[in-house]
Coordinates of N, CA and C in Angstrom, one line a residue:
M250 N 0.8 -1.2 0.0 CA 0.0 0.0 0.0 C 0.9 1.2 0.0
T251 N 0.7 2.1 -0.9 CA 1.4 3.4 -1.0 C 1.0 4.4 0.1
P252 N 1.8 5.4 0.4 CA 1.3 6.4 1.3 C 0.0 7.1 0.9
L253 N -0.2 7.4 -0.3 CA -1.4 8.0 -0.8 C -2.6 7.0 -0.6
E254 N -2.4 5.7 -0.9 CA -3.5 4.8 -0.7 C -3.8 4.6 0.8
A255 N -2.8 4.7 1.7 CA -3.0 4.6 3.1 C -3.8 5.8 3.6
V256 N -3.6 7.0 3.1 CA -4.3 8.2 3.4 C -5.8 8.0 3.0
A257 N -6.0 7.4 1.8 CA -7.3 7.2 1.3 C -8.1 6.2 2.1
V258 N -7.5 5.1 2.6 CA -8.1 4.1 3.4 C -8.5 4.8 4.8
F259 N -7.5 5.5 5.3 CA -7.8 6.2 6.6 C -9.0 7.2 6.5
A260 N -9.0 8.0 5.4 CA -10.1 8.9 5.2 C -11.4 8.2 5.0
A261 N -11.4 7.1 4.3 CA -12.6 6.3 4.2 C -13.1 5.8 5.5
G262 N -12.2 5.4 6.4 CA -12.5 5.0 7.7 C -13.2 6.1 8.5
V263 N -12.7 7.3 8.4 CA -13.3 8.4 9.1 C -14.7 8.6 8.6
G264 N -14.9 8.6 7.3 CA -16.2 8.8 6.7 C -17.2 7.7 7.1
A265 N -16.7 6.4 7.1 CA -17.5 5.3 7.4 C -18.0 5.4 8.9
G266 N -17.0 5.7 9.8 CA -17.4 5.8 11.2 C -18.5 6.9 11.4
G267 N -18.3 8.0 10.7 CA -19.3 9.1 10.9 C -20.7 8.7 10.3
I268 N -20.7 8.1 9.1 CA -21.9 7.7 8.5 C -22.6 6.6 9.3
N269 N -21.8 5.6 9.8 CA -22.4 4.5 10.6 C -23.1 5.1 11.9
A270 N -22.5 6.1 12.5 CA -23.1 6.7 13.7 C -24.5 7.3 13.4
V271 N -24.6 7.9 12.2 CA -25.8 8.7 11.9 C -26.9 7.8 11.2
V272 N -26.4 7.1 10.2 CA -27.4 6.4 9.3 C -27.1 4.9 9.2
G273 N -25.8 4.5 9.1 CA -25.5 3.1 8.7 C -25.0 3.2 7.3
S274 N -24.4 2.2 6.8 CA -24.0 2.1 5.4 C -22.5 2.6 5.2
G275 N -21.8 2.7 6.3 CA -20.4 3.1 6.2 C -19.5 2.2 5.4
S276 N -19.9 0.9 5.3 CA -19.1 -0.1 4.5 C -19.1 0.3 3.0
L277 N -20.2 1.1 2.6 CA -20.2 1.5 1.2 C -19.1 2.5 0.9
I278 N -18.4 3.0 1.9 CA -17.3 3.9 1.8 C -16.0 3.1 1.8
T279 N -15.8 2.3 2.9 CA -14.5 1.6 3.1 C -14.3 0.4 2.2
F280 N -15.4 -0.3 2.0 CA -15.2 -1.6 1.2 C -14.7 -1.2 -0.3
P281 N -15.4 -0.3 -1.0 CA -14.9 0.0 -2.3 C -13.5 0.6 -2.3
T282 N -13.2 1.3 -1.3 CA -11.9 1.9 -1.2 C -10.8 0.8 -1.1
L283 N -11.1 -0.2 -0.3 CA -10.1 -1.3 -0.2 C -10.0 -2.0 -1.6
L284 N -11.2 -2.2 -2.2 CA -11.1 -2.8 -3.6 C -10.3 -1.9 -4.5
A285 N -10.4 -0.6 -4.4 CA -9.7 0.3 -5.4 C -8.2 0.2 -5.2
V286 N -7.7 -0.1 -4.0 CA -6.3 -0.1 -3.7 C -5.8 -1.6 -3.9
G287 N -6.6 -2.5 -4.3 CA -6.1 -3.8 -4.8 C -6.4 -5.0 -3.9
Y288 N -7.2 -4.8 -2.9 CA -7.5 -6.0 -2.0 C -8.5 -6.9 -2.6
P289 N -8.3 -8.2 -2.5 CA -9.4 -9.2 -3.0 C -10.7 -8.9 -2.2
P290 N -11.8 -9.2 -2.8 CA -13.1 -8.9 -2.1 C -13.3 -9.5 -0.7
V291 N -13.0 -10.8 -0.5 CA -13.2 -11.3 0.8 C -12.3 -10.8 1.8
V292 N -11.0 -10.6 1.5 CA -10.0 -10.0 2.4 C -10.4 -8.6 2.7
A293 N -10.9 -7.9 1.7 CA -11.3 -6.5 2.0 C -12.5 -6.5 2.9
N294 N -13.5 -7.4 2.7 CA -14.7 -7.4 3.6 C -14.3 -7.7 5.0
V295 N -13.5 -8.8 5.2 CA -13.1 -9.2 6.5 C -12.3 -8.1 7.2
S296 N -11.3 -7.5 6.6 CA -10.5 -6.4 7.2 C -11.4 -5.2 7.5
N297 N -12.3 -4.9 6.6 CA -13.2 -3.8 6.8 C -14.1 -4.0 8.0
N298 N -14.6 -5.2 8.2 CA -15.5 -5.5 9.3 C -14.7 -5.3 10.6
I299 N -13.5 -5.8 10.7 CA -12.7 -5.7 12.0 C -12.4 -4.2 12.2
G300 N -12.0 -3.5 11.2 CA -11.6 -2.1 11.3 C -12.7 -1.2 11.8
L301 N -14.0 -1.5 11.5 CA -15.1 -0.7 11.8 C -15.6 -0.8 13.3
V302 N -15.0 -1.8 14.0 CA -15.5 -2.1 15.4 C -15.2 -0.8 16.3
P303 N -14.0 -0.2 16.2 CA -13.7 0.9 17.1 C -14.7 2.1 16.8
G304 N -15.1 2.3 15.5 CA -16.0 3.3 15.2 C -17.4 3.0 15.8
G305 N -17.7 1.7 15.9 CA -19.0 1.4 16.5 C -19.0 1.7 18.0
I306 N -17.8 1.5 18.6 CA -17.7 1.8 20.1 C -17.9 3.3 20.4
T307 N -17.2 4.1 19.6 CA -17.3 5.6 19.8 C -18.7 6.1 19.5
S308 N -19.3 5.5 18.5 CA -20.7 6.0 18.2 C -21.7 5.6 19.3
V309 N -21.5 4.4 19.9 CA -22.4 3.9 21.0 C -22.1 4.8 22.2
L310 N -20.9 5.2 22.5 CA -20.6 6.1 23.6 C -21.2 7.4 23.4
G311 N -21.2 7.9 22.1 CA -21.8 9.2 21.8 C -23.3 9.2 22.0
Y312 N -24.0 8.0 21.9 CA -25.4 7.9 22.1 C -25.8 7.3 23.4
R313 N -24.9 7.3 24.4 CA -25.2 6.6 25.6 C -26.5 7.2 26.4
A314 N -26.7 8.5 26.2 CA -27.9 9.0 26.9 C -29.2 8.4 26.3
E315 N -29.2 8.2 25.0 CA -30.4 7.6 24.4 C -30.6 6.1 24.7
L316 N -29.5 5.5 25.2 CA -29.6 4.1 25.5 C -30.2 3.8 26.8
R317 N -30.3 4.8 27.7 CA -30.8 4.6 29.0 C -32.2 4.0 29.0
G318 N -32.4 3.0 29.8 CA -33.7 2.4 29.9 C -34.0 1.3 28.8
Q319 N -33.0 1.0 28.0 CA -33.2 0.0 26.9 C -32.4 -1.3 27.2
L320 N -31.8 -1.4 28.4 CA -30.9 -2.5 28.7 C -31.6 -3.9 28.4
E321 N -32.7 -4.1 29.1 CA -33.4 -5.4 29.0 C -33.7 -5.8 27.5
R322 N -34.3 -4.8 26.8 CA -34.6 -5.0 25.4 C -33.4 -5.3 24.6
L323 N -32.3 -4.6 24.8 CA -31.1 -4.8 24.0 C -30.4 -6.1 24.3
L324 N -30.5 -6.6 25.6 CA -30.0 -7.9 25.9 C -30.6 -9.0 25.1
R325 N -32.0 -8.9 25.0 CA -32.7 -9.9 24.2 C -32.4 -9.8 22.7
L326 N -32.4 -8.6 22.2 CA -32.2 -8.4 20.8 C -30.7 -8.7 20.4
G327 N -29.8 -8.4 21.4 CA -28.4 -8.6 21.2 C -28.0 -10.1 20.9
I328 N -28.8 -11.0 21.6 CA -28.5 -12.4 21.4 C -28.8 -12.7 19.9
G329 N -29.9 -12.2 19.4 CA -30.2 -12.4 17.9 C -29.1 -11.9 17.0
S330 N -28.6 -10.7 17.4 CA -27.6 -10.1 16.6 C -26.3 -10.9 16.5
V331 N -25.9 -11.4 17.7 CA -24.7 -12.1 17.8 C -24.8 -13.5 17.0
L332 N -25.9 -14.2 17.3 CA -26.1 -15.5 16.6 C -26.2 -15.3 15.1
G333 N -26.9 -14.3 14.6 CA -27.0 -14.0 13.2 C -25.6 -13.6 12.6
A334 N -24.8 -12.8 13.3 CA -23.5 -12.4 12.8 C -22.6 -13.6 12.6
L335 N -22.7 -14.6 13.5 CA -21.8 -15.8 13.4 C -22.2 -16.6 12.2
V336 N -23.5 -16.8 12.0 CA -24.0 -17.5 10.9 C -23.6 -16.8 9.6
G337 N -23.8 -15.5 9.5 CA -23.4 -14.8 8.3 C -21.9 -14.8 8.0
G338 N -21.1 -14.7 9.1 CA -19.6 -14.8 8.9 C -19.2 -16.1 8.4
L339 N -19.8 -17.2 8.9 CA -19.4 -18.5 8.5 C -19.8 -18.7 7.0
L340 N -21.0 -18.2 6.6 CA -21.4 -18.2 5.2 C -20.4 -17.5 4.3
L341 N -19.9 -16.4 4.8 CA -18.9 -15.6 4.0 C -17.6 -16.5 3.8
L342 N -17.2 -17.2 4.8 CA -16.0 -18.0 4.7 C -16.2 -19.3 4.0
W343 N -17.4 -19.9 4.1 CA -17.6 -21.2 3.5 C -18.0 -21.1 2.1
L344 N -18.7 -20.1 1.7 CA -19.1 -20.0 0.3 C -17.9 -19.6 -0.6
P345 N -17.8 -20.0 -1.8 CA -16.7 -19.7 -2.6 C -16.6 -18.2 -2.9
E346 N -15.4 -17.6 -3.2 CA -15.3 -16.2 -3.4 C -16.1 -15.8 -4.6
Q347 N -16.3 -16.7 -5.6 CA -17.1 -16.3 -6.8 C -18.5 -16.0 -6.3
A348 N -19.0 -16.7 -5.3 CA -20.4 -16.4 -4.8 C -20.4 -15.0 -4.2
F349 N -19.4 -14.6 -3.5 CA -19.4 -13.3 -2.9 C -19.4 -12.2 -4.0
Q350 N -18.6 -12.5 -5.0 CA -18.6 -11.5 -6.1 C -19.9 -11.3 -6.9
V351 N -20.7 -12.4 -6.8 CA -22.0 -12.3 -7.4 C -23.1 -11.7 -6.5
I352 N -23.0 -12.1 -5.2 CA -24.0 -11.7 -4.2 C -23.8 -10.2 -3.8
V353 N -22.6 -9.8 -3.6 CA -22.4 -8.5 -3.0 C -22.8 -7.4 -3.9
P354 N -22.6 -7.4 -5.2 CA -23.2 -6.3 -6.0 C -24.7 -6.1 -5.8
V355 N -25.4 -7.3 -5.7 CA -26.8 -7.2 -5.5 C -27.1 -6.6 -4.1
L356 N -26.4 -7.0 -3.1 CA -26.6 -6.5 -1.7 C -26.3 -5.0 -1.7
I357 N -25.3 -4.5 -2.4 CA -25.0 -3.1 -2.4 C -26.1 -2.3 -3.1
A358 N -26.6 -2.9 -4.2 CA -27.7 -2.2 -5.0 C -28.9 -2.1 -4.1
V359 N -29.3 -3.2 -3.4 CA -30.4 -3.1 -2.4 C -30.1 -2.1 -1.4
A360 N -28.9 -2.1 -0.8 CA -28.5 -1.1 0.2 C -28.7 0.3 -0.3
C361 N -28.3 0.6 -1.5 CA -28.4 1.9 -2.1 C -29.9 2.3 -2.2
V362 N -30.7 1.4 -2.6 CA -32.2 1.7 -2.7 C -32.7 2.0 -1.3
L363 N -32.3 1.2 -0.3 CA -32.8 1.4 1.0 C -32.4 2.8 1.6
V364 N -31.1 3.2 1.3 CA -30.6 4.5 1.7 C -31.5 5.6 1.1
V365 N -31.7 5.5 -0.2 CA -32.5 6.5 -0.9 C -34.0 6.6 -0.4
A366 N -34.5 5.4 -0.2 CA -35.9 5.3 0.2 C -36.2 5.5 1.7
Q367 N -35.1 5.6 2.5 CA -35.3 5.6 4.0 C -36.3 6.6 4.5
P368 N -36.3 7.9 4.1 CA -37.2 8.8 4.6 C -38.7 8.4 4.4
K369 N -39.0 8.1 3.2 CA -40.4 7.7 2.9 C -40.8 6.4 3.5
L370 N -39.8 5.5 3.6 CA -40.0 4.2 4.2 C -40.3 4.4 5.7
N371 N -39.6 5.3 6.4 CA -39.8 5.5 7.8 C -41.2 6.1 8.0
V372 N -41.7 7.0 7.1 CA -43.0 7.6 7.3 C -44.1 6.5 7.1
W373 N -43.9 5.7 6.0 CA -44.8 4.6 5.7 C -44.9 3.6 6.9
L374 N -43.8 3.3 7.5 CA -43.8 2.3 8.6 C -44.5 2.9 9.8
A375 N -44.2 4.2 10.1 CA -44.8 4.8 11.2 C -46.3 4.9 11.2
E376 N -46.8 5.1 10.0 CA -48.3 5.2 9.8 C -48.9 3.8 10.0
R377 N -48.2 2.7 9.8 CA -48.7 1.4 9.9 C -48.2 0.6 11.1
R378 N -47.6 1.3 12.0 CA -47.0 0.6 13.2 C -48.2 0.1 14.0
P379 N -48.1 -1.2 14.3 CA -49.1 -1.8 15.2 C -48.8 -1.4 16.7
H380 N -49.7 -1.9 17.6 CA -49.4 -1.7 19.0 C -48.1 -2.3 19.3
A381 N -47.2 -1.5 19.9 CA -45.8 -2.0 20.1 C -45.6 -2.8 21.3
H382 N -44.9 -3.9 21.2 CA -44.5 -4.7 22.3 C -43.3 -4.0 22.9
P383 N -43.1 -4.0 24.3 CA -42.0 -3.3 24.9 C -40.6 -3.7 24.4
H384 N -40.5 -5.0 24.0 CA -39.3 -5.5 23.5 C -39.3 -5.9 22.0
G385 N -40.4 -5.6 21.4 CA -40.6 -5.8 19.9 C -41.2 -7.2 19.6
G386 N -41.2 -8.1 20.5 CA -41.9 -9.4 20.2 C -41.0 -10.3 19.4
P387 N -41.5 -11.5 19.1 CA -40.6 -12.5 18.4 C -40.3 -12.1 17.0
W388 N -41.2 -11.4 16.3 CA -40.9 -11.0 14.9 C -39.8 -10.1 14.8
L389 N -39.7 -9.1 15.8 CA -38.5 -8.2 15.8 C -37.2 -9.0 16.0
W390 N -37.3 -10.0 17.0 CA -36.1 -10.8 17.3 C -35.6 -11.5 16.0
L391 N -36.6 -12.1 15.3 CA -36.2 -12.8 14.0 C -35.7 -11.9 13.0
G392 N -36.2 -10.7 12.9 CA -35.7 -9.7 12.0 C -34.3 -9.2 12.3
V393 N -34.1 -9.1 13.6 CA -32.7 -8.7 14.1 C -31.7 -9.8 13.8
F394 N -32.2 -11.0 14.0 CA -31.3 -12.2 13.6 C -31.0 -12.2 12.2
G395 N -31.9 -11.9 11.3 CA -31.7 -11.9 9.9 C -30.8 -10.7 9.5
A396 N -31.0 -9.5 10.1 CA -30.1 -8.4 9.9 C -28.6 -8.7 10.4
G397 N -28.5 -9.5 11.4 CA -27.2 -9.9 11.9 C -26.5 -10.9 10.9
M398 N -27.3 -11.8 10.3 CA -26.7 -12.6 9.3 C -26.2 -11.8 8.1
Y399 N -27.0 -10.8 7.7 CA -26.6 -9.9 6.6 C -25.3 -9.1 7.0
G400 N -25.3 -8.6 8.3 CA -24.2 -7.9 8.7 C -22.9 -8.7 8.8
G401 N -23.1 -10.0 9.3 CA -21.9 -10.8 9.3 C -21.3 -11.2 8.0
Y402 N -22.2 -11.3 7.0 CA -21.8 -11.6 5.6 C -21.2 -10.4 4.9
F403 N -21.9 -9.3 5.0 CA -21.4 -8.1 4.3 C -21.6 -6.8 5.1
G404 N -22.9 -6.4 5.3 CA -23.2 -5.4 6.3 C -23.5 -4.0 5.8
A405 N -23.2 -3.7 4.6 CA -23.6 -2.3 4.1 C -25.1 -2.1 4.2
A406 N -25.5 -1.0 4.8 CA -26.9 -0.7 5.1 C -27.5 -1.5 6.1
Q407 N -26.7 -2.3 6.9 CA -27.3 -3.0 8.0 C -28.0 -2.1 8.9
G408 N -27.4 -0.9 9.2 CA -28.0 0.1 10.0 C -29.4 0.6 9.5
V409 N -29.5 0.8 8.2 CA -30.8 1.2 7.7 C -31.9 0.1 7.9
V410 N -31.5 -1.2 7.7 CA -32.4 -2.3 7.9 C -32.8 -2.3 9.4
L411 N -31.9 -2.1 10.3 CA -32.2 -2.2 11.7 C -33.1 -1.0 12.1
I412 N -32.9 0.2 11.6 CA -33.7 1.3 11.9 C -35.2 1.0 11.4
G413 N -35.3 0.5 10.3 CA -36.6 0.1 9.8 C -37.3 -0.9 10.7
L414 N -36.6 -1.9 11.1 CA -37.2 -3.0 11.9 C -37.6 -2.4 13.3
L415 N -36.6 -1.7 13.9 CA -36.9 -1.2 15.2 C -38.0 -0.1 15.2
G416 N -38.1 0.7 14.1 CA -39.1 1.7 14.0 C -40.5 1.1 13.9
V417 N -40.6 -0.1 13.3 CA -41.9 -0.8 13.1 C -42.4 -1.3 14.4
F418 N -41.5 -2.0 15.1 CA -41.9 -2.8 16.3 C -41.8 -2.2 17.6
L419 N -41.1 -1.0 17.7 CA -40.9 -0.3 19.0 C -41.6 1.0 19.0
D420 N -42.2 1.4 20.1 CA -42.8 2.7 20.2 C -41.8 3.6 20.8
E421 N -40.8 4.0 20.0 CA -39.7 4.9 20.5 C -39.4 6.0 19.5
G422 N -38.8 7.1 19.9 CA -38.4 8.1 19.0 C -37.2 7.7 18.2
L423 N -37.0 8.5 17.1 CA -35.9 8.1 16.2 C -34.5 8.1 16.8
Q424 N -34.2 9.0 17.7 CA -32.9 9.0 18.3 C -32.7 7.8 19.2
R425 N -33.7 7.4 20.0 CA -33.5 6.1 20.8 C -33.4 4.9 19.9
V426 N -34.1 4.9 18.8 CA -34.0 3.8 17.8 C -32.6 3.8 17.2
N427 N -32.1 5.0 16.9 CA -30.8 5.0 16.3 C -29.7 4.6 17.3
A428 N -29.9 4.9 18.6 CA -28.9 4.5 19.6 C -28.9 2.9 19.7
A429 N -30.1 2.4 19.7 CA -30.3 0.9 19.7 C -29.6 0.3 18.5
K430 N -29.9 0.9 17.3 CA -29.2 0.4 16.1 C -27.7 0.4 16.2
N431 N -27.2 1.5 16.7 CA -25.7 1.5 16.8 C -25.1 0.4 17.7
L432 N -25.8 0.1 18.8 CA -25.4 -0.9 19.7 C -25.5 -2.3 19.1
L433 N -26.6 -2.6 18.4 CA -26.8 -3.9 17.8 C -25.8 -4.1 16.6
S434 N -25.6 -3.0 15.9 CA -24.6 -3.1 14.8 C -23.2 -3.4 15.3
L435 N -22.9 -2.8 16.5 CA -21.6 -3.0 17.1 C -21.5 -4.5 17.5
L436 N -22.5 -5.0 18.1 CA -22.5 -6.5 18.4 C -22.3 -7.4 17.2
V437 N -22.9 -7.0 16.1 CA -22.8 -7.8 14.9 C -21.3 -7.7 14.4
N438 N -20.8 -6.5 14.3 CA -19.4 -6.4 13.8 C -18.4 -7.0 14.7
T439 N -18.6 -6.9 16.0 CA -17.7 -7.4 17.0 C -17.7 -9.0 16.9
S440 N -18.9 -9.6 16.8 CA -19.0 -11.0 16.8 C -18.3 -11.6 15.5
A441 N -18.7 -10.9 14.4 CA -18.0 -11.4 13.1 C -16.5 -11.2 13.2
A442 N -16.1 -10.0 13.8 CA -14.7 -9.7 13.8 C -13.9 -10.8 14.6
V443 N -14.5 -11.2 15.7 CA -13.8 -12.3 16.5 C -13.7 -13.6 15.7
L444 N -14.7 -13.9 15.0 CA -14.7 -15.1 14.1 C -13.6 -14.9 13.1
F445 N -13.6 -13.8 12.4 CA -12.6 -13.6 11.3 C -11.2 -13.6 11.8
V446 N -10.9 -13.0 13.0 CA -9.6 -13.0 13.5 C -9.1 -14.5 13.7
V447 N -10.0 -15.3 14.1 CA -9.6 -16.7 14.4 C -9.4 -17.6 13.1
I448 N -10.3 -17.4 12.1 CA -10.2 -18.4 11.0 C -10.1 -17.7 9.6
A449 N -10.0 -16.4 9.5 CA -10.0 -15.8 8.2 C -8.6 -15.1 7.9
Q450 N -8.4 -14.8 6.6 CA -7.2 -14.0 6.3 C -7.5 -12.6 6.5
V451 N -6.7 -11.9 7.2 CA -6.9 -10.5 7.6 C -5.7 -9.7 7.2
D452 N -5.9 -8.5 6.6 CA -4.8 -7.6 6.4 C -4.8 -6.5 7.5
W453 N -3.8 -6.6 8.4 CA -3.8 -5.8 9.6 C -3.4 -4.4 9.3
T454 N -2.8 -4.1 8.2 CA -2.5 -2.7 7.9 C -3.8 -2.0 7.5
A455 N -4.6 -2.6 6.7 CA -5.9 -2.0 6.4 C -6.8 -1.9 7.7
V456 N -6.8 -2.9 8.5 CA -7.5 -2.9 9.8 C -7.1 -1.7 10.6
A457 N -5.8 -1.5 10.8 CA -5.4 -0.4 11.6 C -5.8 1.0 11.1
L458 N -5.6 1.2 9.8 CA -6.0 2.4 9.2 C -7.5 2.7 9.4
I459 N -8.3 1.7 9.1 CA -9.8 1.9 9.2 C -10.2 2.0 10.7
A460 N -9.5 1.3 11.5 CA -9.9 1.3 13.0 C -9.7 2.7 13.5
V461 N -8.5 3.3 13.3 CA -8.2 4.7 13.8 C -9.2 5.7 13.1
G462 N -9.4 5.6 11.8 CA -10.3 6.5 11.1 C -11.7 6.4 11.6
S463 N -12.2 5.1 11.7 CA -13.6 4.9 12.1 C -13.8 5.4 13.5
A464 N -12.9 5.2 14.4 CA -13.0 5.6 15.8 C -13.2 7.2 15.9
L465 N -12.4 7.9 15.1 CA -12.5 9.3 15.0 C -13.9 9.7 14.4
G466 N -14.2 9.0 13.3 CA -15.5 9.3 12.6 C -16.7 9.0 13.4
G467 N -16.7 7.9 14.2 CA -17.8 7.6 15.0 C -18.0 8.6 16.1
F468 N -16.9 9.2 16.7 CA -17.0 10.2 17.7 C -17.6 11.5 17.1
I469 N -17.1 11.9 15.9 CA -17.6 13.1 15.2 C -19.1 12.9 14.8
G470 N -19.4 11.7 14.2 CA -20.7 11.5 13.8 C -21.7 11.5 14.9
A471 N -21.4 10.9 16.0 CA -22.3 10.9 17.1 C -22.6 12.3 17.7
R472 N -21.6 13.2 17.5 CA -21.8 14.6 18.1 C -22.4 15.6 17.1
V473 N -22.0 15.5 15.8 CA -22.4 16.5 14.8 C -23.1 16.0 13.6
G474 N -23.1 14.6 13.4 CA -23.5 14.0 12.2 C -25.0 14.3 11.9
R475 N -25.8 14.5 12.9 CA -27.2 14.8 12.7 C -27.5 16.2 12.0
K476 N -26.4 17.0 12.0 CA -26.5 18.3 11.4 C -26.2 18.4 10.0
L477 N -25.7 17.2 9.4 CA -25.3 17.2 8.0 C -26.6 17.1 7.2
P478 N -26.6 17.7 6.0 CA -27.8 17.6 5.1 C -28.0 16.2 4.7
A479 N -29.1 15.6 5.0 CA -29.4 14.2 4.7 C -29.3 13.9 3.2
P480 N -29.9 14.7 2.4 CA -29.9 14.4 0.9 C -28.4 14.3 0.4
L481 N -27.6 15.2 0.8 CA -26.2 15.2 0.4 C -25.5 13.9 0.9
L482 N -25.8 13.5 2.1 CA -25.2 12.3 2.7 C -25.6 11.1 1.9
R483 N -26.9 11.0 1.6 CA -27.4 9.9 0.8 C -26.8 9.8 -0.6
A484 N -26.7 11.0 -1.2 CA -26.1 11.1 -2.6 C -24.7 10.5 -2.6
V485 N -23.9 10.9 -1.6 CA -22.5 10.4 -1.5 C -22.5 8.8 -1.3
I486 N -23.4 8.3 -0.5 CA -23.4 6.9 -0.3 C -23.8 6.2 -1.6
V487 N -24.8 6.7 -2.3 CA -25.2 6.0 -3.5 C -24.1 6.1 -4.6
I488 N -23.4 7.2 -4.7 CA -22.3 7.3 -5.7 C -21.2 6.3 -5.4
V489 N -20.8 6.2 -4.1 CA -19.8 5.2 -3.7 C -20.3 3.8 -3.9
G490 N -21.6 3.5 -3.6 CA -22.1 2.2 -3.8 C -22.1 1.8 -5.3
V491 N -22.5 2.7 -6.2 CA -22.4 2.4 -7.6 C -21.0 2.1 -8.1
T492 N -20.1 2.9 -7.5 CA -18.7 2.7 -7.8 C -18.2 1.3 -7.4
A493 N -18.7 0.9 -6.2 CA -18.3 -0.5 -5.8 C -18.9 -1.6 -6.7
I494 N -20.1 -1.4 -7.1 CA -20.8 -2.3 -8.0 C -20.0 -2.4 -9.3
V495 N -19.6 -1.3 -9.9 CA -18.8 -1.3 -11.2 C -17.5 -1.9 -11.0
K496 N -16.8 -1.6 -9.8 CA -15.5 -2.2 -9.6 C -15.6 -3.7 -9.5
L497 N -16.6 -4.2 -8.7 CA -16.8 -5.7 -8.6 C -17.1 -6.4 -9.9
L498 N -18.0 -5.8 -10.7 CA -18.4 -6.4 -12.0 C -17.3 -6.3 -13.0
T499 N -16.4 -5.4 -12.9 CA -15.3 -5.3 -13.9 C -14.0 -5.9 -13.5
S500 N -13.9 -6.3 -12.3 CA -12.6 -6.9 -11.8 C -12.4 -8.3 -12.2

């Protein structure tokens, strides 16, 4: 990795940490950056997952006030997140790399659609929200488990999926939902990271650059990210996502 490429990976980590704290989808920044500097897709995904864990920690700390009173709920949902992440991580390592190269462009495309549609989706879901169970009930647990599988396998827009699920099944404001999303996403990334450290090929240079960058980005995102113009943020994510799809399909 050249010095210029190292700066690009670090900067991508900062952006991803900030975006994950506010919306989710930070992997749409870091993953294509690692592809652009020459990492194979699975190595890039594994290293990216591990590197984003510190950013998850700083974003959770930034939202600690909104997490108060949610401990029992998040303990229940956290089990689903951890189990799903382990299943998704094993699928990433067991399936051939060719499968990843076919599946991930589709996942990125779906993630981009979710990012663009998030405002209208949230309104639509809020209008149709049933009487909320205090912990979301079994359907939310299964949804969180599925989101954990997705997060362990790839994870871009995992946060958007979680916000949608939590918004449907919980009678909470958006900021408390976002805080819960950050913690569940951290559990997914951490669980998959532990698995990858033990049994996967990891590039620790990429991990270190993304880790430092994402920790800084997560801190900044938790403090000021909500003041960023949402349309501009979504536009950046979609542009980077399309770049990743083109890179995967032409590599």
